[in-house]
Coordinates of C-alpha atoms in Angstrom, one line a residue:
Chain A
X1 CA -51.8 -134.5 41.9
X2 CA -48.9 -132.4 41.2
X3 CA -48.4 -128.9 41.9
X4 CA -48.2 -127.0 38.7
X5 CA -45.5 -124.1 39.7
X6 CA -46.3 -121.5 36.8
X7 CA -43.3 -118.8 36.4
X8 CA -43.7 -115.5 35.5
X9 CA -41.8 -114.0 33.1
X10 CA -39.3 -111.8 34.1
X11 CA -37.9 -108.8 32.1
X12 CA -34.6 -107.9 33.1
X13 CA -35.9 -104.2 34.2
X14 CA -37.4 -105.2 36.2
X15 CA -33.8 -106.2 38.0
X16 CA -32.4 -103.6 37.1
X17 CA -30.4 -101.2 39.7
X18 CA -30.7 -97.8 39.9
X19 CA -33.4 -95.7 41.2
X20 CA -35.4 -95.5 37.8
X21 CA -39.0 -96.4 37.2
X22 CA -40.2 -98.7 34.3
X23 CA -43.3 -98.5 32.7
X24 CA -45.4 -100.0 30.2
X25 CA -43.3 -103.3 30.2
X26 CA -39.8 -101.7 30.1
X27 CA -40.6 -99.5 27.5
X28 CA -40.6 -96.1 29.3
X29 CA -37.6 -95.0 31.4
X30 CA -37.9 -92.9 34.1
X31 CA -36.5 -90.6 37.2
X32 CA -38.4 -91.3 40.4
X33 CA -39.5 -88.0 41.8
X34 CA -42.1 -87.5 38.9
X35 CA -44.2 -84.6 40.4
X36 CA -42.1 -81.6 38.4
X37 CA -42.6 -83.1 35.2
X38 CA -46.7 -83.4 36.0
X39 CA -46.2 -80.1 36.6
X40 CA -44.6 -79.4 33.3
X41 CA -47.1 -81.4 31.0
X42 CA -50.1 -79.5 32.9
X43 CA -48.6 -76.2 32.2
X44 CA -48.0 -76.7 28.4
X45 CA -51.4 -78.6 28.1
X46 CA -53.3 -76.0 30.0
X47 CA -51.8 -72.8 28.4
X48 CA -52.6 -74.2 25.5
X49 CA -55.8 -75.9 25.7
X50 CA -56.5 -72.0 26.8
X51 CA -55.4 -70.8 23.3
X52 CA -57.4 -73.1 21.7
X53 CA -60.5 -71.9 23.3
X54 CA -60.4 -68.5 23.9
X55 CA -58.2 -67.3 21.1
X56 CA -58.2 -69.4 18.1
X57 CA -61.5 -69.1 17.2
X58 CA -61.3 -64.9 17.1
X59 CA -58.2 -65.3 15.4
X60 CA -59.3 -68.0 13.0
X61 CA -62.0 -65.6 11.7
X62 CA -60.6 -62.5 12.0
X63 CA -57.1 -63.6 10.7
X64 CA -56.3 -66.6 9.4
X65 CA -57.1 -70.3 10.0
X66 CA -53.4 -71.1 9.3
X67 CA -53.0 -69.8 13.1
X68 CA -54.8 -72.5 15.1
X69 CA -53.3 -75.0 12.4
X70 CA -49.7 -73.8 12.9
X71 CA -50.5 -73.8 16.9
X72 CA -51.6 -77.7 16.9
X73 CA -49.0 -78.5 15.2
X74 CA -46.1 -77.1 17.1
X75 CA -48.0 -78.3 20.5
X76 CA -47.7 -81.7 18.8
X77 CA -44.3 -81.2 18.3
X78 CA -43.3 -80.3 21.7
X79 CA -45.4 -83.1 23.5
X80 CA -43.2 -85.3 21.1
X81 CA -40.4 -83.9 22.4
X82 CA -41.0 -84.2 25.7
X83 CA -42.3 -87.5 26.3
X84 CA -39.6 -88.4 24.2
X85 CA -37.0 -86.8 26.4
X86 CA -38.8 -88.3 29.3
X87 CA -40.0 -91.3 28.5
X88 CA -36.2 -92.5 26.6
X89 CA -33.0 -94.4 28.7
X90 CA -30.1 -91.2 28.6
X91 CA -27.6 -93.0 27.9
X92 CA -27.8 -95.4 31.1
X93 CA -24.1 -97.8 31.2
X94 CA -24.9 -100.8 33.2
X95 CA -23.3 -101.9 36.1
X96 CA -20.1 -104.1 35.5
X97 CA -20.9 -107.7 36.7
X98 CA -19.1 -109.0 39.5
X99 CA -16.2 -110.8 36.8
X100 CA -15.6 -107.7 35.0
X101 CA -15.2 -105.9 38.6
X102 CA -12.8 -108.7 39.7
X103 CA -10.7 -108.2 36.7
X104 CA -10.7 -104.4 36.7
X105 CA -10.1 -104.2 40.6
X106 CA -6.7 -106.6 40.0
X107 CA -5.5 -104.4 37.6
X108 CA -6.0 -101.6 39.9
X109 CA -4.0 -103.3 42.7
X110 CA -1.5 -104.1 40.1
X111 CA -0.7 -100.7 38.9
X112 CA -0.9 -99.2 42.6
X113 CA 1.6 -101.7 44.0
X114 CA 1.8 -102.2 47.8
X115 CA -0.1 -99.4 50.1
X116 CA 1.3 -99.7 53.3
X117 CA -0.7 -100.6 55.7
X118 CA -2.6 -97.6 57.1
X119 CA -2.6 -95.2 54.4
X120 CA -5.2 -94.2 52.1
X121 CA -4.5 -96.2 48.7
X122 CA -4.6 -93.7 45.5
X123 CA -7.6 -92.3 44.0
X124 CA -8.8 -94.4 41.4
X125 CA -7.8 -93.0 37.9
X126 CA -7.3 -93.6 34.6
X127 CA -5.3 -91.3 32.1
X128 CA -5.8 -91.8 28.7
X129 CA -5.0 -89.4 25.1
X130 CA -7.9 -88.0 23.4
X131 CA -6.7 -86.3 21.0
X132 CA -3.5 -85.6 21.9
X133 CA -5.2 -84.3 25.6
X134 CA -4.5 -86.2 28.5
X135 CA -8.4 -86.8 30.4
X136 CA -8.8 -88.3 33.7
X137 CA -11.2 -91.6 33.6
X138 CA -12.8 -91.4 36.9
X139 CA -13.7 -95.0 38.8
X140 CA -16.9 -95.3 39.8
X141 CA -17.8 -97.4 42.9
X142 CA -20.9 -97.4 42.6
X143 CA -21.0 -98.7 38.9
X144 CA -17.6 -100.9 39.5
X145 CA -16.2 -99.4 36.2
X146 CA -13.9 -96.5 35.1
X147 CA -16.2 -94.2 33.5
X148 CA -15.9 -93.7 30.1
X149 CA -14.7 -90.2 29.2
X150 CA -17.9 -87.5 29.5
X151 CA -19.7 -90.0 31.4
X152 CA -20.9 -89.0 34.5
X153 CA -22.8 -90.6 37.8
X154 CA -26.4 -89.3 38.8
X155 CA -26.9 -89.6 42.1
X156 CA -30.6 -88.8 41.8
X157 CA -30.7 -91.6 39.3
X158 CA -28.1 -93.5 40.7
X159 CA -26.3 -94.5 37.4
X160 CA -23.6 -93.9 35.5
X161 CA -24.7 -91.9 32.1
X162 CA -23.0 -91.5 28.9
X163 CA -22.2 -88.0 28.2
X164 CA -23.9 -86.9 31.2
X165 CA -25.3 -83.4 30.7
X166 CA -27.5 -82.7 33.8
X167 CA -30.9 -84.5 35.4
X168 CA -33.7 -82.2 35.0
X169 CA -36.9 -82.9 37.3
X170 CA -39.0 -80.8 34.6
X171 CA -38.9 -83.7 32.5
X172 CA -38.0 -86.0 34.9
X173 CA -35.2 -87.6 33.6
X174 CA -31.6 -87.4 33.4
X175 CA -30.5 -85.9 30.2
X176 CA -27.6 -87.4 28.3
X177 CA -26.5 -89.0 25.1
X178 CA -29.1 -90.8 23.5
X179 CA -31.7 -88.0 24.9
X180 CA -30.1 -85.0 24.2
X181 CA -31.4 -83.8 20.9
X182 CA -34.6 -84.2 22.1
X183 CA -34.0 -82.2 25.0
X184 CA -32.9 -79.5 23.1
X185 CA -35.4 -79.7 20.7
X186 CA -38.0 -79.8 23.3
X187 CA -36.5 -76.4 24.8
X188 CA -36.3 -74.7 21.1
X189 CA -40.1 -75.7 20.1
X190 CA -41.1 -74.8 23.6
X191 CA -39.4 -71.1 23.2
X192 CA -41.5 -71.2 19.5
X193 CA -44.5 -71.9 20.9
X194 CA -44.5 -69.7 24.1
X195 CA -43.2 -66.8 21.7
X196 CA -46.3 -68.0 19.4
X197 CA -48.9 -67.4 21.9
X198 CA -47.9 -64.7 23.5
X199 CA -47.3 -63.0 20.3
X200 CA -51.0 -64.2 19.3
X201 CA -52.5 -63.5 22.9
X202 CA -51.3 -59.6 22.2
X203 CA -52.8 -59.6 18.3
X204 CA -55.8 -61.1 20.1
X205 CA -56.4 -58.3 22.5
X206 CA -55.2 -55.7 20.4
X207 CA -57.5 -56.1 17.8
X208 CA -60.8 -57.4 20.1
X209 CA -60.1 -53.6 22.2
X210 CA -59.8 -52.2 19.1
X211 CA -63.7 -52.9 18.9
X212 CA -65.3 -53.6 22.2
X213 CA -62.7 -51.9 24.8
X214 CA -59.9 -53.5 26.7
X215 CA -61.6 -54.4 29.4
X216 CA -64.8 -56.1 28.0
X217 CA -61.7 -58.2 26.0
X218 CA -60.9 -59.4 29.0
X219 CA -64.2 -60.3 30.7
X220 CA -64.8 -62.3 27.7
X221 CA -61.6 -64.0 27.0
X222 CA -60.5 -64.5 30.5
X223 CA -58.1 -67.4 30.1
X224 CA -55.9 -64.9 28.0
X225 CA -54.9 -62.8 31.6
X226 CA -53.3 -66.3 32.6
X227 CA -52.0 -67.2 29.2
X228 CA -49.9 -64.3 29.2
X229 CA -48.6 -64.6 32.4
X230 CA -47.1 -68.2 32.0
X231 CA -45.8 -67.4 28.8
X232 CA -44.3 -64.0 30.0
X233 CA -42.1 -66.1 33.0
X234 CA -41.5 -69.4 30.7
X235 CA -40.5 -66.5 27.8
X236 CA -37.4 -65.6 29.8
X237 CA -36.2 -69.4 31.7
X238 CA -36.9 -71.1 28.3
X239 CA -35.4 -68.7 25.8
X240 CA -32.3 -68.6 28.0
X241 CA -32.1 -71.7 28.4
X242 CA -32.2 -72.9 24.8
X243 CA -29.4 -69.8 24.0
X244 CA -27.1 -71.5 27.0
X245 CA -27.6 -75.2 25.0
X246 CA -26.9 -73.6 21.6
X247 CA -23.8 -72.4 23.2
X248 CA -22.7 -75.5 24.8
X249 CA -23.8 -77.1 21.4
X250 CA -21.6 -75.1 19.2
X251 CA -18.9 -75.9 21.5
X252 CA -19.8 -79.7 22.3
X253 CA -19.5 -79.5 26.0
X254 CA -21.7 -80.7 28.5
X255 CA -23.8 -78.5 31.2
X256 CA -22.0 -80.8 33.3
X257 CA -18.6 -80.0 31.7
X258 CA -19.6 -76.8 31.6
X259 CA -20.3 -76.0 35.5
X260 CA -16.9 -78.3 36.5
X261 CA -15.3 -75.9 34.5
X262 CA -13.2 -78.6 33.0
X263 CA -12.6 -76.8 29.8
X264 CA -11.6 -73.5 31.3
X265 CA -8.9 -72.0 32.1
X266 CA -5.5 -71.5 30.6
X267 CA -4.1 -74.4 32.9
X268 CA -7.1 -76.4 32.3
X269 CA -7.2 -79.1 29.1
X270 CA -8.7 -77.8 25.8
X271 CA -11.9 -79.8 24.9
X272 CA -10.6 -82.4 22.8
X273 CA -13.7 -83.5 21.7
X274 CA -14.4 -80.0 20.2
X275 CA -14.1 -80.1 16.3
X276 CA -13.2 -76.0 16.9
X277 CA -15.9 -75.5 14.2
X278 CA -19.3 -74.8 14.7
X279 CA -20.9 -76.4 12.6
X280 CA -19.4 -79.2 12.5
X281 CA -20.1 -79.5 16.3
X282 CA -23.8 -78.5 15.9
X283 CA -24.2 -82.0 13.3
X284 CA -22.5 -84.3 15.5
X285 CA -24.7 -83.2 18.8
X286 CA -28.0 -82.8 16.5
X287 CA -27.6 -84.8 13.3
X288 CA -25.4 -87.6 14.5
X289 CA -26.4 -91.3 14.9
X290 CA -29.3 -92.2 17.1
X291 CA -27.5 -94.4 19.8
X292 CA -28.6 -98.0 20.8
X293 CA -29.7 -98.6 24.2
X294 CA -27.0 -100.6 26.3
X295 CA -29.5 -101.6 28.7
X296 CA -31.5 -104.7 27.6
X297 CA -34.8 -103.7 29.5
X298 CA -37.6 -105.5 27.6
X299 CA -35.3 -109.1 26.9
X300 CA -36.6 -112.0 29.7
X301 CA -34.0 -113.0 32.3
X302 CA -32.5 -116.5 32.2
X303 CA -33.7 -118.7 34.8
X304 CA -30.4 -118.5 35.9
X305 CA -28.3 -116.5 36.8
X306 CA -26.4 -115.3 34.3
X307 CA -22.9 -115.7 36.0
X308 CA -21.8 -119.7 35.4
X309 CA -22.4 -120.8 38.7
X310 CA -21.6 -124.1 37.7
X311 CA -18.2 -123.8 37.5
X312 CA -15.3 -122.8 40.2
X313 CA -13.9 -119.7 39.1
X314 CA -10.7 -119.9 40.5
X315 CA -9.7 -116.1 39.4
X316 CA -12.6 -114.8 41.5
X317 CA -11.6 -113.6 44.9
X318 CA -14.2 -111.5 45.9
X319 CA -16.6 -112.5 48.7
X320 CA -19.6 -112.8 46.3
X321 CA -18.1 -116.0 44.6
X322 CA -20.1 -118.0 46.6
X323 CA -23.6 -116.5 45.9
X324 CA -23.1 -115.1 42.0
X325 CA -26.1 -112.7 42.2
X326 CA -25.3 -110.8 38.9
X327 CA -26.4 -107.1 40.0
X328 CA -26.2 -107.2 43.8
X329 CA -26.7 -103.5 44.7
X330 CA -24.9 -101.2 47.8
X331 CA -23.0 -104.4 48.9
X332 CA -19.9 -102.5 49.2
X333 CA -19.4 -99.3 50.6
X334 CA -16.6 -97.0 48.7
X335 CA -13.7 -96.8 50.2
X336 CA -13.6 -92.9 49.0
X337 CA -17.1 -92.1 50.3
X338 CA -17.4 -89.0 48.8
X339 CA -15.4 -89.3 45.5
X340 CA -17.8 -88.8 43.3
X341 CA -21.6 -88.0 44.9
X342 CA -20.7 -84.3 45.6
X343 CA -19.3 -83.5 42.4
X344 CA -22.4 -85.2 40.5
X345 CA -25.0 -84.1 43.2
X346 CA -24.2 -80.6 43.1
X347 CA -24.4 -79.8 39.4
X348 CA -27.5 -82.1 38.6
X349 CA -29.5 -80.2 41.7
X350 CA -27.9 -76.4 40.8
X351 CA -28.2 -77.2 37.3
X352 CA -31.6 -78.2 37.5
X353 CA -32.3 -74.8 39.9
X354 CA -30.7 -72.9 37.5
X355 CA -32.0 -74.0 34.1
X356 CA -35.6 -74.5 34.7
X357 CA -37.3 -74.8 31.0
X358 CA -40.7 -74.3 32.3
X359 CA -42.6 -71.1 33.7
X360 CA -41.2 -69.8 36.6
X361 CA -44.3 -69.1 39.3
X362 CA -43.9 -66.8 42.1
X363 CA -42.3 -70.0 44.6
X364 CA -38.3 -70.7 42.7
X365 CA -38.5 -73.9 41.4
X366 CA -36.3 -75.1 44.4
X367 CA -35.1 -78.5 43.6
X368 CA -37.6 -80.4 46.0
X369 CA -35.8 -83.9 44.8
X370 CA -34.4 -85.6 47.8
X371 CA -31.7 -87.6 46.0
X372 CA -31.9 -90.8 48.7
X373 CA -35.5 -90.5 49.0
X374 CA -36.8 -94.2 47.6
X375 CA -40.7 -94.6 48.8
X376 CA -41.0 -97.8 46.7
X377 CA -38.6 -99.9 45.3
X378 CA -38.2 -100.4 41.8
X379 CA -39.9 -103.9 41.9
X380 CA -42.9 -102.5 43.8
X381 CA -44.1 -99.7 41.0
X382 CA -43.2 -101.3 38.5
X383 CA -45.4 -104.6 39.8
X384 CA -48.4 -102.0 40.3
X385 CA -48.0 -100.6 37.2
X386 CA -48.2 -104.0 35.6
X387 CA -51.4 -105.0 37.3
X388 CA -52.8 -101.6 35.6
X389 CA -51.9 -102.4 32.3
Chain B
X1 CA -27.9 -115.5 20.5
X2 CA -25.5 -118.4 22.0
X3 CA -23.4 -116.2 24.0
X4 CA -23.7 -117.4 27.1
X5 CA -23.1 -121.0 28.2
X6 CA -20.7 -123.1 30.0
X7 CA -24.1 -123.9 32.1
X8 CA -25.1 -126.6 30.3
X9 CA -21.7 -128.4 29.1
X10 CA -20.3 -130.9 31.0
X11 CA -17.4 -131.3 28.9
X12 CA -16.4 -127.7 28.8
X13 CA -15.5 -124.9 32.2
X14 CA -14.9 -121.8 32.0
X15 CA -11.5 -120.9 33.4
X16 CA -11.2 -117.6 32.7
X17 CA -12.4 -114.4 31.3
X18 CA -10.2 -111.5 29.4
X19 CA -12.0 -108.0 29.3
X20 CA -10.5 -105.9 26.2
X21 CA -11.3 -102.3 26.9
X22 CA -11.7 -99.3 24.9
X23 CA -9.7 -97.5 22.7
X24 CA -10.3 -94.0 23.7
X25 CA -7.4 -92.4 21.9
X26 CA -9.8 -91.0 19.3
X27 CA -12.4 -89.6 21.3
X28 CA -15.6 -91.5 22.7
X29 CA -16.5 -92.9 19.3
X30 CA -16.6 -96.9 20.1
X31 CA -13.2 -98.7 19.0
X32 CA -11.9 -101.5 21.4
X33 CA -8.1 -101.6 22.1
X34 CA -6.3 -104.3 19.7
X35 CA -3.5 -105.1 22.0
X36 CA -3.3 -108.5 22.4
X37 CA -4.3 -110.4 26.0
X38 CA -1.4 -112.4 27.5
X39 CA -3.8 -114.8 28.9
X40 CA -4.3 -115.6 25.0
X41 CA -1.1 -116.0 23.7
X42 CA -1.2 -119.9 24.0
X43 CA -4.9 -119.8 22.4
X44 CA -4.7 -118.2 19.6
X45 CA -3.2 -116.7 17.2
X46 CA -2.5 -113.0 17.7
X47 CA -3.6 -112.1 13.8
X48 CA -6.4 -113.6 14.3
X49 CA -7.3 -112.0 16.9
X50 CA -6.5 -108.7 16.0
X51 CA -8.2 -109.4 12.9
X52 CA -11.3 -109.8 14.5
X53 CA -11.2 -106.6 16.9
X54 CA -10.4 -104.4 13.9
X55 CA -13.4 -106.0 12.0
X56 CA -15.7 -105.0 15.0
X57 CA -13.8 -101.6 15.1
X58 CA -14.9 -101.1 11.5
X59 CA -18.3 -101.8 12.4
X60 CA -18.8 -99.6 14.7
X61 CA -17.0 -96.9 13.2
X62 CA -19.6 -97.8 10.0
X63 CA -22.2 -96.9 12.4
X64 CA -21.2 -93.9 14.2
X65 CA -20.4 -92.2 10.6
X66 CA -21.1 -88.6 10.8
X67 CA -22.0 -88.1 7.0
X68 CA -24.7 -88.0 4.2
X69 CA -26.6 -90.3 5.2
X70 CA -26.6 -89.8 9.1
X71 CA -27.7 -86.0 8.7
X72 CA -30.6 -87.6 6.3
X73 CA -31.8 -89.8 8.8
X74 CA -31.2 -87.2 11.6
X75 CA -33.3 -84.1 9.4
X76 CA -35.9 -87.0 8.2
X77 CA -36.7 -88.4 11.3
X78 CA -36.6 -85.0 13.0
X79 CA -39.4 -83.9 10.3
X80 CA -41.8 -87.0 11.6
X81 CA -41.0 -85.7 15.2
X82 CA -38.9 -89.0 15.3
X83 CA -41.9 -91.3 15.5
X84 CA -39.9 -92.7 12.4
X85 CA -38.3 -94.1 15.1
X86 CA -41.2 -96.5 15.9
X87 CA -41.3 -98.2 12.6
X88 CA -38.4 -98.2 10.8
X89 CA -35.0 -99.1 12.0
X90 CA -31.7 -96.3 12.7
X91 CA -28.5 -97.2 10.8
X92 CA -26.8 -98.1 14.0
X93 CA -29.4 -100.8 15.2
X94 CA -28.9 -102.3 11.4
X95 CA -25.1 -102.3 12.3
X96 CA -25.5 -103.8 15.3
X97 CA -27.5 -106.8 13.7
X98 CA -24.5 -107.5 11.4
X99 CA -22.3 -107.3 14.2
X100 CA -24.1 -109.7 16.2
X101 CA -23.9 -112.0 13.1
X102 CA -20.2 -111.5 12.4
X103 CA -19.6 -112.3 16.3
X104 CA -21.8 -115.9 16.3
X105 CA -19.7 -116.7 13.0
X106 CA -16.4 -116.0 14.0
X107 CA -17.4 -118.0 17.5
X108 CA -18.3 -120.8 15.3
X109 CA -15.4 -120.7 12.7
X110 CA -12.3 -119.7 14.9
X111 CA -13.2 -119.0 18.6
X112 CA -15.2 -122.2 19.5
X113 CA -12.4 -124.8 17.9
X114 CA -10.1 -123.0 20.2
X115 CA -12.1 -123.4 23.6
X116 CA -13.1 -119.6 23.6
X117 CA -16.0 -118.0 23.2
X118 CA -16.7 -113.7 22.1
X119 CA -19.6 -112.1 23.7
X120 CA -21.1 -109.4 21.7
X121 CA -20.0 -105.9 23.3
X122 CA -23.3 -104.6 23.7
X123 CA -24.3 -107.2 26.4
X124 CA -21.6 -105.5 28.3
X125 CA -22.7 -101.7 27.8
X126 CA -20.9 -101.4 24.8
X127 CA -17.8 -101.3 27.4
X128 CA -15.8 -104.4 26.7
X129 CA -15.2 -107.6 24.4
X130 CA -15.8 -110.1 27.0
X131 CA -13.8 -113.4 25.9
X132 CA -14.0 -116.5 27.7
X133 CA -11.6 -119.2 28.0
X134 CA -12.8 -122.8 28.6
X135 CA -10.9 -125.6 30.1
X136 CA -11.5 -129.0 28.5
X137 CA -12.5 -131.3 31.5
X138 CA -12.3 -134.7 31.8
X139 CA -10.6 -137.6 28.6
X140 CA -13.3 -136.8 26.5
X141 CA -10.5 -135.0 24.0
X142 CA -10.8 -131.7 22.7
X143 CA -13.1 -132.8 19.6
X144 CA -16.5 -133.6 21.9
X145 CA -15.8 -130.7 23.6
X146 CA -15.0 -128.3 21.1
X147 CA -18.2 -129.7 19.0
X148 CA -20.4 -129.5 21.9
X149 CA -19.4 -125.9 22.4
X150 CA -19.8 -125.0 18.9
X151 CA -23.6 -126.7 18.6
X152 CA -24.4 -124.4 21.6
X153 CA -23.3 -121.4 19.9
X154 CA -25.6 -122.4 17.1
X155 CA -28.6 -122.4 18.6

């Protein structure tokens, strides 16, 4: 009898690097501190689900039925958005395997020329004209790639994302350029529908004092006292920060761009991807092409490895020639430890202190998200989470 | 899509790879640089060559278009609360199928015969054109191995 060896199939997710978490097969993309964004979904649910019972029905026959209607709809709306911002890959540019490092790392050596020995070899950077602008392309060591210009590294995430603008734990993801229109639609509806209710919550007890007395109002609606509170804290974080993302909109920069300051200042670059007209800006952010995913998630691995291992690559010099495991992770330390986490630590944690799009309670949202802090691997959840589908 | 091999041909190695990056000089829309690799110039010919990355230039740029039809699909899709998105196809993912044609064809009709093979950009994170060169090993001639390489292409 011979033993049957029966192989699982196995997605390419779930090898993926980077501190993300898979669900549903690869289909849904997410950060790995998930607890703000429960948060999040059980504020908007909850206020609402509030409106639906206490208010609507007064309102329904006392005003219009249009109201509850017009309600459902726009909490549709911003669920979409949301889970859509959440659940979606930012803009995630995969790691470079180990030929593509190779090559880029001679032509580094190449254009640096001998370091003597003892002295710190150059920072790793890349000019090239945009627009008639000279931008810095950043190397990533991380990632073993120069990072494409407006890309940036999340170290919460640990990956390099495409037109980074900032990782926000309320909807636990990073944000960047295939999520970003969602985002901001998620913060616009979200304003709209706070502004709703608590516009609503008012009429509601205006008109209900108007016949039984203010306080009888709100013994028998009391779900309104804590509607109105939400929606009076999220009024002022959300509003403000869907006017600071029509802003950066109507100049195409990034929060990211915008905190670096690399478009400020006289002695500082112009933007050069600014079309230095609004509108035209606003359509290419909102209205322009929805971008592919890069990252293959849901397509099976090869048995092997994808590298030919069959061959002797005689170009390769790199220790890992030997062993050609295609996404090896952390083998190398940088050589510039610090080149790039503090920049991309500090404004994904201030931006996400800062710009907080839900309710703000009496605790600040203090940016509880330990960027190294990895309770299960990537393999582990999303094995779990395959046994419960 | 028969982009990767080298594992299973005997007659074929792969000897090298040339990474042609980005052409950034217009801003981050996706255009690849059409200078051409030394490591090529005994390969091929440089017009075809370039004729291929300006092709795939054009595709792209076809797909990126910020025009009628984008802000359509952009104000349609944002209407259905883009679960549009679940059924029907975006523009770009459309382009990228004809690109992913265009590459298998031109790796049939010009890059195979020559011992190289393209791989389609967006295996690589839409960061480079990945081009391999294959050594023919062995007295087998160029013909078996060019053949072989080309049937593995059309799988």
């Amino acid at each position: 009898m011979s033993a049957v060896m029966i192989t699982r199939k196995v997605r390419k997710w779930e090898k993926l690097p980077g501190k993300n978490t898979f669900c549903c097969d690869g289909r849904v993309m997410m950060a790995r501190q998930k607890g703000v964004f429960y948060l999040t979904l059980f504020l908007i649910v909850g206020t609402c689900a509030l409106f639906f019972a206490f208010e609507c029905p007064y309102l329904a026959v006392h005003l219009s039925p249009a109201i509850p209607v017009f309600a459902a709809l726009l909490f549709l709306f911003v669920m979409a958005m949301l889970l859509r911002t959440s659940f979606s890959d930012p803009g995630v540019l995969p790691r470079a395997l180990p030929e593509e490092a190779t090559f880029i790392e001679m032509e580094i050596e190449a254009a640096n020329g001998n370091v003597p020995a003892g002295q710190r070899p150059p920072p790793r950077i890349r000019n090239v004209q945009i627009n008639n602008q000279i931008v810095k392309l950043k190397y990533c060591y991380t990632c073993k790639i120069f990072r494409p210009p407006r890309a940036s590294h999340c170290s919460i995430c640990d990956n390099c994302v495409d037109r980074f603008d900032h990782h926000c734990p309320w909807v636990g993801n990073c944000v960047g350029k295939r999520n970003y229109r969602y985002f901001y639609l998620f913060t616009m509806s979200l304003s709209l529908l706070t502004i709703y209710i608590f516009t609503f919550d008012i009429v509601h007890v205006v008109m209900r004092s108007v016949d039984n007395g203010f306080l009888n109002t709100l013994k028998e609606t009391p779900g309104t006292v804590l509607e109105v509170l939400v929606c009076f804290f999220t009024l002022w974080s959300v509003v403000g920060l869907t006017g600071f993302h029509t802003y950066l909109i109507s100049l195409n920069q990034t929060t990211n761009e915008d905190i670096k300051g690399s478009w400020s200042g006289k002695n500082r670059v112009q933007n050069p991807y600014s079309h230095k007209n609004i509108i035209k800006n606003c359509c290419e952010v909102l209205c322009g092409p929805a971008y592919p995913s890069v990252l293959d998630r849901r397509g099976v691995m090869q048995e092997d490895s994808p590298v030919s291992a069959t061959s002797a690559a005689p170009y390769s010099t790199s220790s890992s020639s030997s062993n050609p495991v295609p996404q090896t992770t952390k083998t190398t330390a940088p050589l510039i430890p610090n080149e790039h986490t503090p920049d991309d630590a500090k404004p994904s944690i201030a931006a996400s202190a800062e710009k907080s799009p839900s309710p703000k309670e009496e605790h600040p949202p203090a940016p509880k998200v330990p960027p190294l802090a990895s309770p299960e691997t990537d393999a582990e959840a999303s094995l779990t989470k395959d046994k419960t589908h | 899509m028969g982009t990767e091999m080298g594992q299973k041909r005997h007659s074929a190695s792969l000897a090298n790879k040339v990474f042609i990056q980005r052409d950034y000089s217009e801003g981050t829309t996706c255009k690849f640089q059409t200078k051409f690799p030394s490591e090529l110039e005994s390969r091929i010919e440089r017009t075809l060559f370039e004729d291929t990355v300006k092709t795939l230039n054009n595709y792209y740029a076809e797909a990126e278009k910020i025009g009628g039809q984008s802000y359509l699909e952009g104000c349609l899709a944002c209407a259905t609360a883009y679960l549009i998105f679940l059924c029907v196809e975006t523009r770009y993912e459309k382009v990228l199928k004809k690109i992913a044609k265009y590459i298998q064809e031109q790796n049939e009709k010009i890059y195979a015969p020559r011992g190289l093979l393209i791989t389609d950009p967006i295996e690589r994170g839409m960061r480079v054109i990945e081009i391999s060169i294959y050594e023919d090993r062995g007295s087998s001639g160029s013909s078996s191995g060019s053949s072989s390489v080309s049937g593995s292409t059309a799988r």
